Amino acid sequence: MMEEKEKKDLYILGIESSCDETAAAVVKNGRQVLSNVISSQIDIHTIYGGVVPEIASRLHCENINGVIRLALKEAGMDFSGIDAIAVTYGPGLVGALLVGVSEAKALAYALGKPLVGVHHIEGHVAANFLEYPELEPPFVCLIVSGGHTHLVIVRDYGSFEIIGRSQDDAAGEAYDKVARAVGLGYPGGPKVDRAAREGNPYAIVFPKGEVRDHPYDFTFSGLKSAVLNHINKAHMTGEEINVADLTASFQYTVVEALVSRTIDCAKAYGFHKVAMAGGVSANSALRKAMQEACEKNGMSCYYPAPVFCTDNAAMIAAAGYYEYLKGSRAGTDLNAVPNLKLGER
Ligand code: KG4
Ligand code: ZN
């Protein structure tokens, strides 16, 4: 009788430092989170009203060793149990990325372990695999982060076909700018999310931002200008701004655009699985609206838990696992690529 070869479990250490979170995580077989440590720099950047790249790099340097040590400890293991190290190498802030990349290269070299370079956005998409063990490509995914608004078909693990994108601001950027304009400060997304809960989404009608001849593209610059005009007009006439109504109306317009294009895309391309990824997918109104639209159209809706929507290293380990299985390996020449495009390696 032929003995069946037992499949070996794979433990990936993920490292993420592309923006203002220093993060490390251990993930088993690309799906099971054994630890997820995130050291957020938000308190310090809040003083300046946004991420200061130089400060971000310095804090990553200070914290990265402790964060990795804690991720191993929480997973109940040491370096010897790790099969590969996966690190974000782009896109992001170059100085911030370099800290994670240098650390990962040093560890891989010293420990003699394989190194895998991970695209940050591929990581965001892979956060869905942590949440839904049964989810497999292909599916439609709306990627909405601070720097990206992309509607893609995930053909296979790490393989994307871009169907639509923002022609100007990313959704997260629009949230952050509106938050600043109404005095909610940084980080804008969660603050707008909270303020909007008390407001009337139909109070102010904002432009929908359709892009002619590009049914799956987005534009948020007209909406942003309309919000700023509304605020300026109120200042000039001495009227008080109703922040709850303003943020609720802004959010309603953004969510409408994101959900309608995503559902249209899934219908047109014949998909019944719709996922979301990136920091803005933590938004409560977007999650509710996408869920409802999917149910109405007989589609399954997937989105990660909020902690896996925003930047974390478990998603990098998950994406790294599938890259590792494909045979992707990085050498000591791996470099940070700040403007790495989606679909590039
Ligand atoms: O994915 P992410 O953590 O970092 C990038 O890769 O950019 O996304 C950060 C963006 C920020 O613009 C932030 O304001 C937004 O995600 N965000 C939200 C929420 N939480 C984070 N936007 C709307 N509602 C939220 N609850
Ligand atoms: Zn991100």
mmCIF file of C-alpha atoms and ligand atoms in Angstrom:
data_model
loop_
_atom_site.group_PDB
_atom_site.id
_atom_site.type_symbol
_atom_site.label_atom_id
_atom_site.label_comp_id
_atom_site.label_asym_id
_atom_site.label_seq_id
_atom_site.Cartn_x
_atom_site.Cartn_y
_atom_site.Cartn_z
ATOM 1 C CA MET A 1 0.000 0.000 0.000
ATOM 2 C CA MET A 2 1.307 3.414 -0.931
ATOM 3 C CA GLU A 3 1.863 5.607 2.025
ATOM 4 C CA GLU A 4 0.197 8.979 1.599
ATOM 5 C CA LYS A 5 2.712 11.760 2.034
ATOM 6 C CA GLU A 6 1.645 14.067 4.830
ATOM 7 C CA LYS A 7 1.346 17.687 3.745
ATOM 8 C CA LYS A 8 3.632 19.893 5.777
ATOM 9 C CA ASP A 9 2.138 22.914 7.516
ATOM 10 C CA LEU A 10 3.756 26.189 6.471
ATOM 11 C CA TYR A 11 4.335 29.017 8.929
ATOM 12 C CA ILE A 12 4.975 32.434 7.418
ATOM 13 C CA LEU A 13 6.276 35.440 9.320
ATOM 14 C CA GLY A 14 4.785 38.578 7.734
ATOM 15 C CA ILE A 15 6.343 42.033 8.093
ATOM 16 C CA GLU A 16 4.619 45.307 7.114
ATOM 17 C CA SER A 17 5.967 48.868 7.401
ATOM 18 C CA SER A 18 4.712 50.672 4.279
ATOM 19 C CA CYS A 19 3.030 53.607 6.045
ATOM 20 C CA ASP A 20 2.355 54.362 9.709
ATOM 21 C CA GLU A 21 1.895 50.897 11.230
ATOM 22 C CA THR A 22 4.822 48.684 12.224
ATOM 23 C CA ALA A 23 3.383 45.185 12.041
ATOM 24 C CA ALA A 24 4.419 41.548 12.254
ATOM 25 C CA ALA A 25 2.316 38.386 12.246
ATOM 26 C CA VAL A 26 2.579 34.622 12.023
ATOM 27 C CA VAL A 27 0.085 32.858 9.748
ATOM 28 C CA LYS A 28 -0.297 29.107 9.287
ATOM 29 C CA ASN A 29 -1.012 27.786 5.800
ATOM 30 C CA GLY A 30 -2.030 31.223 4.542
ATOM 31 C CA ARG A 31 -5.309 31.195 6.428
ATOM 32 C CA GLN A 32 -4.889 30.804 10.176
ATOM 33 C CA VAL A 33 -3.662 33.821 12.143
ATOM 34 C CA LEU A 34 -1.450 32.725 15.051
ATOM 35 C CA SER A 35 -0.466 36.275 15.962
ATOM 36 C CA ASN A 36 -1.064 39.778 14.638
ATOM 37 C CA VAL A 37 0.932 42.575 16.265
ATOM 38 C CA ILE A 38 0.406 46.163 15.123
ATOM 39 C CA SER A 39 2.264 49.119 16.594
ATOM 40 C CA SER A 40 0.360 52.165 15.406
ATOM 41 C CA GLN A 41 2.018 55.561 15.098
ATOM 42 C CA ILE A 42 -1.312 57.383 14.794
ATOM 43 C CA ASP A 43 -0.964 59.341 18.064
ATOM 44 C CA ILE A 44 2.275 60.960 16.939
ATOM 45 C CA HIS A 45 1.216 61.732 13.348
ATOM 46 C CA THR A 46 -2.084 63.178 14.627
ATOM 47 C CA ILE A 47 -0.103 66.079 16.112
ATOM 48 C CA TYR A 48 0.960 67.008 12.562
ATOM 49 C CA GLY A 49 -2.397 66.311 10.889
ATOM 50 C CA GLY A 50 -1.066 63.488 8.706
ATOM 51 C CA VAL A 51 1.741 60.989 8.258
ATOM 52 C CA VAL A 52 5.212 62.583 8.416
ATOM 53 C CA PRO A 53 7.439 60.203 6.395
ATOM 54 C CA GLU A 54 10.660 60.918 8.305
ATOM 55 C CA ILE A 55 9.004 60.271 11.662
ATOM 56 C CA ALA A 56 7.363 57.115 10.306
ATOM 57 C CA SER A 57 10.748 55.679 9.241
ATOM 58 C CA ARG A 58 12.369 56.453 12.589
ATOM 59 C CA LEU A 59 9.540 54.876 14.571
ATOM 60 C CA HIS A 60 9.604 51.762 12.373
ATOM 61 C CA CYS A 61 13.328 51.425 13.168
ATOM 62 C CA GLU A 62 12.696 51.770 16.883
ATOM 63 C CA ASN A 63 9.798 49.338 17.016
ATOM 64 C CA ILE A 64 10.324 46.648 14.429
ATOM 65 C CA ASN A 65 12.468 44.259 16.468
ATOM 66 C CA GLY A 66 10.097 44.363 19.438
ATOM 67 C CA VAL A 67 7.054 43.897 17.198
ATOM 68 C CA ILE A 68 8.559 40.809 15.527
ATOM 69 C CA ARG A 69 9.623 39.351 18.877
ATOM 70 C CA LEU A 70 6.090 39.812 20.209
ATOM 71 C CA ALA A 71 4.514 38.264 17.088
ATOM 72 C CA LEU A 72 6.636 35.123 17.577
ATOM 73 C CA LYS A 73 5.905 35.028 21.307
ATOM 74 C CA GLU A 74 2.152 35.346 20.774
ATOM 75 C CA ALA A 75 2.286 32.584 18.183
ATOM 76 C CA GLY A 76 4.120 30.438 20.768
ATOM 77 C CA MET A 77 7.169 29.879 18.581
ATOM 78 C CA ASP A 78 10.667 31.075 17.801
ATOM 79 C CA PHE A 79 12.430 31.701 14.490
ATOM 80 C CA SER A 80 13.193 27.991 14.068
ATOM 81 C CA GLY A 81 9.490 27.253 13.432
ATOM 82 C CA ILE A 82 9.185 29.798 10.612
ATOM 83 C CA ASP A 83 9.284 28.434 7.046
ATOM 84 C CA ALA A 84 9.558 31.761 5.204
ATOM 85 C CA ILE A 85 9.597 35.510 5.747
ATOM 86 C CA ALA A 86 7.187 37.672 3.726
ATOM 87 C CA VAL A 87 7.626 41.426 3.581
ATOM 88 C CA THR A 88 5.850 44.362 1.931
ATOM 89 C CA TYR A 89 8.243 45.932 -0.593
ATOM 90 C CA GLY A 90 5.789 48.404 -2.206
ATOM 91 C CA PRO A 91 3.881 50.554 -2.756
ATOM 92 C CA GLY A 92 4.264 52.975 0.155
ATOM 93 C CA LEU A 93 6.640 55.494 1.677
ATOM 94 C CA VAL A 94 10.151 54.606 0.570
ATOM 95 C CA GLY A 95 11.849 55.212 3.918
ATOM 96 C CA ALA A 96 9.156 53.305 5.772
ATOM 97 C CA LEU A 97 9.233 50.363 3.343
ATOM 98 C CA LEU A 98 13.016 50.180 3.577
ATOM 99 C CA VAL A 99 12.898 49.438 7.292
ATOM 100 C CA GLY A 100 10.735 46.335 6.815
ATOM 101 C CA VAL A 101 12.619 45.202 3.713
ATOM 102 C CA SER A 102 16.043 45.572 5.381
ATOM 103 C CA GLU A 103 14.859 43.777 8.492
ATOM 104 C CA ALA A 104 13.357 40.910 6.488
ATOM 105 C CA LYS A 105 16.480 40.531 4.349
ATOM 106 C CA ALA A 106 18.725 40.501 7.423
ATOM 107 C CA LEU A 107 16.552 37.886 9.132
ATOM 108 C CA ALA A 108 16.291 35.690 6.034
ATOM 109 C CA TYR A 109 20.062 35.814 5.527
ATOM 110 C CA ALA A 110 20.974 35.216 9.185
ATOM 111 C CA LEU A 111 18.445 32.398 9.627
ATOM 112 C CA GLY A 112 18.879 30.837 6.209
ATOM 113 C CA LYS A 113 15.135 31.103 5.515
ATOM 114 C CA PRO A 114 13.428 31.911 2.196
ATOM 115 C CA LEU A 115 12.345 35.511 1.619
ATOM 116 C CA VAL A 116 9.206 36.534 -0.298
ATOM 117 C CA GLY A 117 8.492 40.119 -1.420
ATOM 118 C CA VAL A 118 4.790 41.007 -1.195
ATOM 119 C CA HIS A 119 2.796 43.715 -2.983
ATOM 120 C CA HIS A 120 0.947 45.672 -0.276
ATOM 121 C CA ILE A 121 -2.332 45.666 -2.205
ATOM 122 C CA GLU A 122 -2.100 41.940 -2.893
ATOM 123 C CA GLY A 123 -1.839 41.707 0.906
ATOM 124 C CA HIS A 124 -5.044 43.711 1.383
ATOM 125 C CA VAL A 125 -6.918 41.352 -0.971
ATOM 126 C CA ALA A 126 -5.475 38.314 0.853
ATOM 127 C CA ALA A 127 -6.938 39.587 4.148
ATOM 128 C CA ASN A 128 -10.166 38.018 2.870
ATOM 129 C CA PHE A 129 -8.522 34.570 2.940
ATOM 130 C CA LEU A 130 -7.900 34.996 6.672
ATOM 131 C CA GLU A 131 -11.554 35.719 7.278
ATOM 132 C CA TYR A 132 -13.108 33.141 4.940
ATOM 133 C CA PRO A 133 -11.272 29.785 4.848
ATOM 134 C CA GLU A 134 -13.506 28.631 1.980
ATOM 135 C CA LEU A 135 -12.983 31.671 -0.263
ATOM 136 C CA GLU A 136 -11.021 30.948 -3.419
ATOM 137 C CA PRO A 137 -10.483 32.914 -6.636
ATOM 138 C CA PRO A 138 -11.940 33.906 -8.980
ATOM 139 C CA PHE A 139 -14.001 36.759 -7.527
ATOM 140 C CA VAL A 140 -14.586 40.465 -7.965
ATOM 141 C CA CYS A 141 -12.795 42.688 -5.457
ATOM 142 C CA LEU A 142 -13.225 46.362 -4.650
ATOM 143 C CA ILE A 143 -9.901 47.649 -3.317
ATOM 144 C CA VAL A 144 -10.312 50.892 -1.375
ATOM 145 C CA SER A 145 -7.381 52.214 0.632
ATOM 146 C CA GLY A 146 -5.573 55.484 1.252
ATOM 147 C CA GLY A 147 -3.799 55.289 -2.096
ATOM 148 C CA HIS A 148 -5.918 52.901 -4.191
ATOM 149 C CA THR A 149 -9.448 52.647 -5.539
ATOM 150 C CA HIS A 150 -9.460 49.710 -7.913
ATOM 151 C CA LEU A 151 -12.155 47.373 -9.098
ATOM 152 C CA VAL A 152 -10.493 44.096 -10.051
ATOM 153 C CA ILE A 153 -11.198 40.519 -10.929
ATOM 154 C CA VAL A 154 -8.987 38.285 -8.806
ATOM 155 C CA ARG A 155 -8.332 35.560 -11.396
ATOM 156 C CA ASP A 156 -6.043 33.538 -9.153
ATOM 157 C CA TYR A 157 -3.975 34.088 -6.015
ATOM 158 C CA GLY A 158 -1.960 37.245 -6.686
ATOM 159 C CA SER A 159 -3.331 37.602 -10.225
ATOM 160 C CA PHE A 160 -5.509 40.630 -10.945
ATOM 161 C CA GLU A 161 -7.363 41.999 -13.925
ATOM 162 C CA ILE A 162 -8.063 45.691 -13.412
ATOM 163 C CA ILE A 163 -11.582 46.603 -14.552
ATOM 164 C CA GLY A 164 -11.889 50.096 -13.064
ATOM 165 C CA ARG A 165 -9.933 52.621 -11.052
ATOM 166 C CA SER A 166 -10.168 56.116 -9.667
ATOM 167 C CA GLN A 167 -9.137 58.753 -12.143
ATOM 168 C CA ASP A 168 -8.090 61.127 -9.368
ATOM 169 C CA ASP A 169 -8.239 60.774 -5.573
ATOM 170 C CA ALA A 170 -8.421 57.405 -3.878
ATOM 171 C CA ALA A 171 -11.525 56.834 -1.740
ATOM 172 C CA GLY A 172 -9.489 56.964 1.487
ATOM 173 C CA GLU A 173 -7.829 60.172 0.365
ATOM 174 C CA ALA A 174 -11.267 61.741 -0.210
ATOM 175 C CA TYR A 175 -12.337 60.704 3.298
ATOM 176 C CA ASP A 176 -9.146 62.154 4.797
ATOM 177 C CA LYS A 177 -9.470 65.460 2.910
ATOM 178 C CA VAL A 178 -13.130 65.917 3.835
ATOM 179 C CA ALA A 179 -12.351 65.092 7.471
ATOM 180 C CA ARG A 180 -9.666 67.774 7.502
ATOM 181 C CA ALA A 181 -11.972 70.317 5.832
ATOM 182 C CA VAL A 182 -14.707 69.872 8.446
ATOM 183 C CA GLY A 183 -12.173 69.921 11.280
ATOM 184 C CA LEU A 184 -12.340 66.261 12.264
ATOM 185 C CA GLY A 185 -8.591 65.839 11.723
ATOM 186 C CA TYR A 186 -6.451 62.775 11.105
ATOM 187 C CA PRO A 187 -7.093 59.897 10.582
ATOM 188 C CA GLY A 188 -10.116 60.997 8.634
ATOM 189 C CA GLY A 189 -11.889 57.807 7.563
ATOM 190 C CA PRO A 190 -12.922 56.442 10.945
ATOM 191 C CA LYS A 191 -13.880 59.933 12.164
ATOM 192 C CA VAL A 192 -16.155 60.603 9.180
ATOM 193 C CA ASP A 193 -17.612 57.108 9.605
ATOM 194 C CA ARG A 194 -18.522 57.930 13.214
ATOM 195 C CA ALA A 195 -19.777 61.491 12.574
ATOM 196 C CA ALA A 196 -21.952 60.338 9.661
ATOM 197 C CA ARG A 197 -23.897 57.919 11.846
ATOM 198 C CA GLU A 198 -25.723 60.868 13.426
ATOM 199 C CA GLY A 199 -26.473 62.609 10.116
ATOM 200 C CA ASN A 200 -29.019 62.547 7.307
ATOM 201 C CA PRO A 201 -27.427 61.066 4.155
ATOM 202 C CA TYR A 202 -29.993 62.810 1.940
ATOM 203 C CA ALA A 203 -29.494 66.288 3.487
ATOM 204 C CA ILE A 204 -27.174 67.521 0.725
ATOM 205 C CA VAL A 205 -27.132 66.206 -2.832
ATOM 206 C CA PHE A 206 -23.557 65.900 -4.087
ATOM 207 C CA PRO A 207 -22.394 65.049 -7.640
ATOM 208 C CA LYS A 208 -22.212 61.309 -8.241
ATOM 209 C CA GLY A 209 -18.932 61.390 -10.110
ATOM 210 C CA GLU A 210 -19.576 59.199 -13.110
ATOM 211 C CA VAL A 211 -16.828 58.918 -15.708
ATOM 212 C CA ARG A 212 -18.066 59.076 -19.273
ATOM 213 C CA ASP A 213 -17.263 55.961 -21.368
ATOM 214 C CA HIS A 214 -15.655 54.290 -18.327
ATOM 215 C CA PRO A 215 -18.547 52.695 -16.425
ATOM 216 C CA TYR A 216 -16.290 51.054 -13.832
ATOM 217 C CA ASP A 217 -14.044 54.035 -13.110
ATOM 218 C CA PHE A 218 -14.393 56.422 -10.212
ATOM 219 C CA THR A 219 -13.793 60.130 -9.687
ATOM 220 C CA PHE A 220 -13.903 61.845 -6.321
ATOM 221 C CA SER A 221 -12.400 65.246 -7.115
ATOM 222 C CA GLY A 222 -15.780 66.817 -8.078
ATOM 223 C CA LEU A 223 -17.317 65.526 -4.867
ATOM 224 C CA LYS A 224 -14.403 66.851 -2.826
ATOM 225 C CA SER A 225 -14.745 70.306 -4.467
ATOM 226 C CA ALA A 226 -18.506 70.292 -3.836
ATOM 227 C CA VAL A 227 -17.918 69.574 -0.148
ATOM 228 C CA LEU A 228 -15.324 72.367 0.063
ATOM 229 C CA ASN A 229 -17.692 74.772 -1.754
ATOM 230 C CA HIS A 230 -20.452 73.905 0.678
ATOM 231 C CA ILE A 231 -18.153 74.691 3.610
ATOM 232 C CA ASN A 232 -16.888 77.963 2.076
ATOM 233 C CA LYS A 233 -20.414 79.115 1.299
ATOM 234 C CA ALA A 234 -21.481 78.428 4.870
ATOM 235 C CA HIS A 235 -18.477 80.383 6.179
ATOM 236 C CA MET A 236 -19.343 83.346 3.958
ATOM 237 C CA THR A 237 -22.991 83.480 4.937
ATOM 238 C CA GLY A 238 -22.230 82.827 8.598
ATOM 239 C CA GLU A 239 -24.277 79.637 8.552
ATOM 240 C CA GLU A 240 -23.273 76.856 10.906
ATOM 241 C CA ILE A 241 -22.121 73.646 9.250
ATOM 242 C CA ASN A 242 -23.998 70.542 10.244
ATOM 243 C CA VAL A 243 -21.015 68.155 10.306
ATOM 244 C CA ALA A 244 -23.179 65.075 10.787
ATOM 245 C CA ASP A 245 -25.361 65.855 7.751
ATOM 246 C CA LEU A 246 -22.396 66.923 5.650
ATOM 247 C CA THR A 247 -20.328 63.808 6.371
ATOM 248 C CA ALA A 248 -23.377 61.542 6.014
ATOM 249 C CA SER A 249 -24.200 63.054 2.604
ATOM 250 C CA PHE A 250 -20.566 62.817 1.466
ATOM 251 C CA GLN A 251 -20.335 59.215 2.637
ATOM 252 C CA TYR A 252 -23.633 58.285 1.004
ATOM 253 C CA THR A 253 -22.330 59.590 -2.343
ATOM 254 C CA VAL A 254 -19.024 57.694 -2.047
ATOM 255 C CA VAL A 255 -20.670 54.453 -0.950
ATOM 256 C CA GLU A 256 -23.272 54.675 -3.741
ATOM 257 C CA ALA A 257 -20.520 55.028 -6.348
ATOM 258 C CA LEU A 258 -18.434 52.180 -4.910
ATOM 259 C CA VAL A 259 -21.315 49.739 -4.490
ATOM 260 C CA SER A 260 -23.119 50.408 -7.772
ATOM 261 C CA ARG A 261 -19.954 50.052 -9.910
ATOM 262 C CA THR A 262 -18.911 46.886 -8.052
ATOM 263 C CA ILE A 263 -22.293 45.206 -8.498
ATOM 264 C CA ASP A 264 -22.473 46.291 -12.167
ATOM 265 C CA CYS A 265 -19.021 44.810 -12.719
ATOM 266 C CA ALA A 266 -19.892 41.502 -11.027
ATOM 267 C CA LYS A 267 -23.064 41.251 -13.144
ATOM 268 C CA ALA A 268 -21.355 42.160 -16.419
ATOM 269 C CA TYR A 269 -18.516 39.677 -15.891
ATOM 270 C CA GLY A 270 -20.755 36.948 -14.443
ATOM 271 C CA PHE A 271 -19.399 36.694 -10.887
ATOM 272 C CA HIS A 272 -21.373 35.839 -7.779
ATOM 273 C CA LYS A 273 -18.595 36.427 -5.297
ATOM 274 C CA VAL A 274 -17.821 40.031 -4.323
ATOM 275 C CA ALA A 275 -15.046 40.944 -1.880
ATOM 276 C CA MET A 276 -13.699 44.185 -0.483
ATOM 277 C CA ALA A 277 -10.217 45.101 0.709
ATOM 278 C CA GLY A 278 -8.257 48.053 2.125
ATOM 279 C CA GLY A 279 -8.764 50.558 4.923
ATOM 280 C CA VAL A 280 -12.003 52.061 3.575
ATOM 281 C CA SER A 281 -13.626 48.611 3.571
ATOM 282 C CA ALA A 282 -13.681 48.999 7.378
ATOM 283 C CA ASN A 283 -16.329 51.682 6.790
ATOM 284 C CA SER A 284 -19.601 50.697 8.444
ATOM 285 C CA ALA A 285 -21.875 52.264 5.787
ATOM 286 C CA LEU A 286 -19.938 50.649 2.922
ATOM 287 C CA ARG A 287 -20.036 47.208 4.553
ATOM 288 C CA LYS A 288 -23.792 47.460 5.146
ATOM 289 C CA ALA A 289 -24.586 48.789 1.668
ATOM 290 C CA MET A 290 -22.397 46.218 -0.132
ATOM 291 C CA GLN A 291 -23.864 43.378 1.927
ATOM 292 C CA GLU A 292 -27.418 44.498 1.108
ATOM 293 C CA ALA A 293 -26.688 44.998 -2.596
ATOM 294 C CA CYS A 294 -25.089 41.566 -2.830
ATOM 295 C CA GLU A 295 -28.044 39.911 -1.102
ATOM 296 C CA LYS A 296 -30.446 41.685 -3.457
ATOM 297 C CA ASN A 297 -28.510 40.407 -6.468
ATOM 298 C CA GLY A 298 -27.952 36.846 -5.241
ATOM 299 C CA MET A 299 -24.226 37.386 -4.670
ATOM 300 C CA SER A 300 -21.990 36.441 -1.730
ATOM 301 C CA CYS A 301 -20.303 39.359 -0.013
ATOM 302 C CA TYR A 302 -16.889 39.098 1.669
ATOM 303 C CA TYR A 303 -14.970 41.617 3.739
ATOM 304 C CA PRO A 304 -12.307 41.188 6.394
ATOM 305 C CA ALA A 305 -12.738 42.088 10.067
ATOM 306 C CA PRO A 306 -11.883 45.806 10.497
ATOM 307 C CA VAL A 307 -8.447 45.037 11.977
ATOM 308 C CA PHE A 308 -7.552 43.121 8.797
ATOM 309 C CA CYS A 309 -8.958 45.863 6.505
ATOM 310 C CA THR A 310 -6.448 48.474 7.652
ATOM 311 C CA ASP A 311 -2.705 47.844 7.461
ATOM 312 C CA ASN A 312 -1.493 44.690 9.199
ATOM 313 C CA ALA A 313 1.101 41.976 8.637
ATOM 314 C CA ALA A 314 -1.203 38.933 8.761
ATOM 315 C CA MET A 315 -2.479 39.887 5.298
ATOM 316 C CA ILE A 316 1.133 40.124 4.084
ATOM 317 C CA ALA A 317 1.851 36.644 5.464
ATOM 318 C CA ALA A 318 -1.317 35.313 3.753
ATOM 319 C CA ALA A 319 -0.362 36.791 0.371
ATOM 320 C CA GLY A 320 3.231 35.681 0.982
ATOM 321 C CA TYR A 321 2.077 32.107 1.507
ATOM 322 C CA TYR A 322 0.498 31.928 -1.943
ATOM 323 C CA GLU A 323 3.519 33.624 -3.526
ATOM 324 C CA TYR A 324 5.743 31.115 -1.724
ATOM 325 C CA LEU A 325 3.697 28.192 -3.081
ATOM 326 C CA LYS A 326 4.106 29.634 -6.590
ATOM 327 C CA GLY A 327 7.863 29.575 -6.059
ATOM 328 C CA SER A 328 8.366 33.312 -5.724
ATOM 329 C CA ARG A 329 11.607 34.045 -3.850
ATOM 330 C CA ALA A 330 13.431 37.307 -3.247
ATOM 331 C CA GLY A 331 17.163 37.706 -2.811
ATOM 332 C CA THR A 332 19.251 40.112 -0.788
ATOM 333 C CA ASP A 333 18.840 42.552 -3.689
ATOM 334 C CA LEU A 334 15.139 43.045 -2.838
ATOM 335 C CA ASN A 335 14.488 46.771 -2.753
ATOM 336 C CA ALA A 336 11.628 49.018 -1.684
ATOM 337 C CA VAL A 337 9.509 50.094 -4.669
ATOM 338 C CA PRO A 338 7.430 53.080 -3.497
ATOM 339 C CA ASN A 339 5.275 53.351 -6.633
ATOM 340 C CA LEU A 340 4.829 49.641 -7.371
ATOM 341 C CA LYS A 341 1.735 49.246 -9.580
ATOM 342 C CA LEU A 342 -1.019 46.707 -9.089
ATOM 343 C CA GLY A 343 -0.308 43.608 -11.147
ATOM 344 C CA GLU A 344 3.463 44.294 -11.197
ATOM 345 C CA ARG A 345 6.047 42.264 -9.348
HETATM 346 O O1 KG4 B 1 -5.406 50.314 3.676
HETATM 347 P P1 KG4 B 1 -5.028 51.406 4.587
HETATM 348 O O2 KG4 B 1 -4.951 51.117 6.070
HETATM 349 O O3 KG4 B 1 -3.649 52.026 4.180
HETATM 350 C C1 KG4 B 1 -3.301 52.170 2.837
HETATM 351 O O4 KG4 B 1 -2.815 51.180 2.256
HETATM 352 O O5 KG4 B 1 -3.542 53.276 2.318
HETATM 353 O O6 KG4 B 1 -6.065 52.574 4.310
HETATM 354 C C2 KG4 B 1 -6.014 53.783 4.975
HETATM 355 C C3 KG4 B 1 -7.214 54.601 4.535
HETATM 356 C C4 KG4 B 1 -7.192 56.003 5.118
HETATM 357 O O7 KG4 B 1 -7.463 56.913 4.083
HETATM 358 C C5 KG4 B 1 -8.294 55.958 6.155
HETATM 359 O O8 KG4 B 1 -8.906 57.213 6.370
HETATM 360 C C6 KG4 B 1 -9.258 54.960 5.540
HETATM 361 O O9 KG4 B 1 -8.428 53.968 4.983
HETATM 362 N N1 KG4 B 1 -10.158 54.354 6.530
HETATM 363 C C7 KG4 B 1 -11.502 54.519 6.513
HETATM 364 C C8 KG4 B 1 -12.004 53.858 7.664
HETATM 365 N N2 KG4 B 1 -10.943 53.296 8.323
HETATM 366 C C9 KG4 B 1 -9.832 53.614 7.616
HETATM 367 N N3 KG4 B 1 -12.291 55.165 5.659
HETATM 368 C C10 KG4 B 1 -13.607 55.180 5.909
HETATM 369 N N4 KG4 B 1 -14.159 54.589 6.990
HETATM 370 C C11 KG4 B 1 -13.416 53.911 7.890
HETATM 371 N N5 KG4 B 1 -13.989 53.324 8.942
HETATM 372 ZN ZN ZN B 2 -2.794 49.537 3.174
#
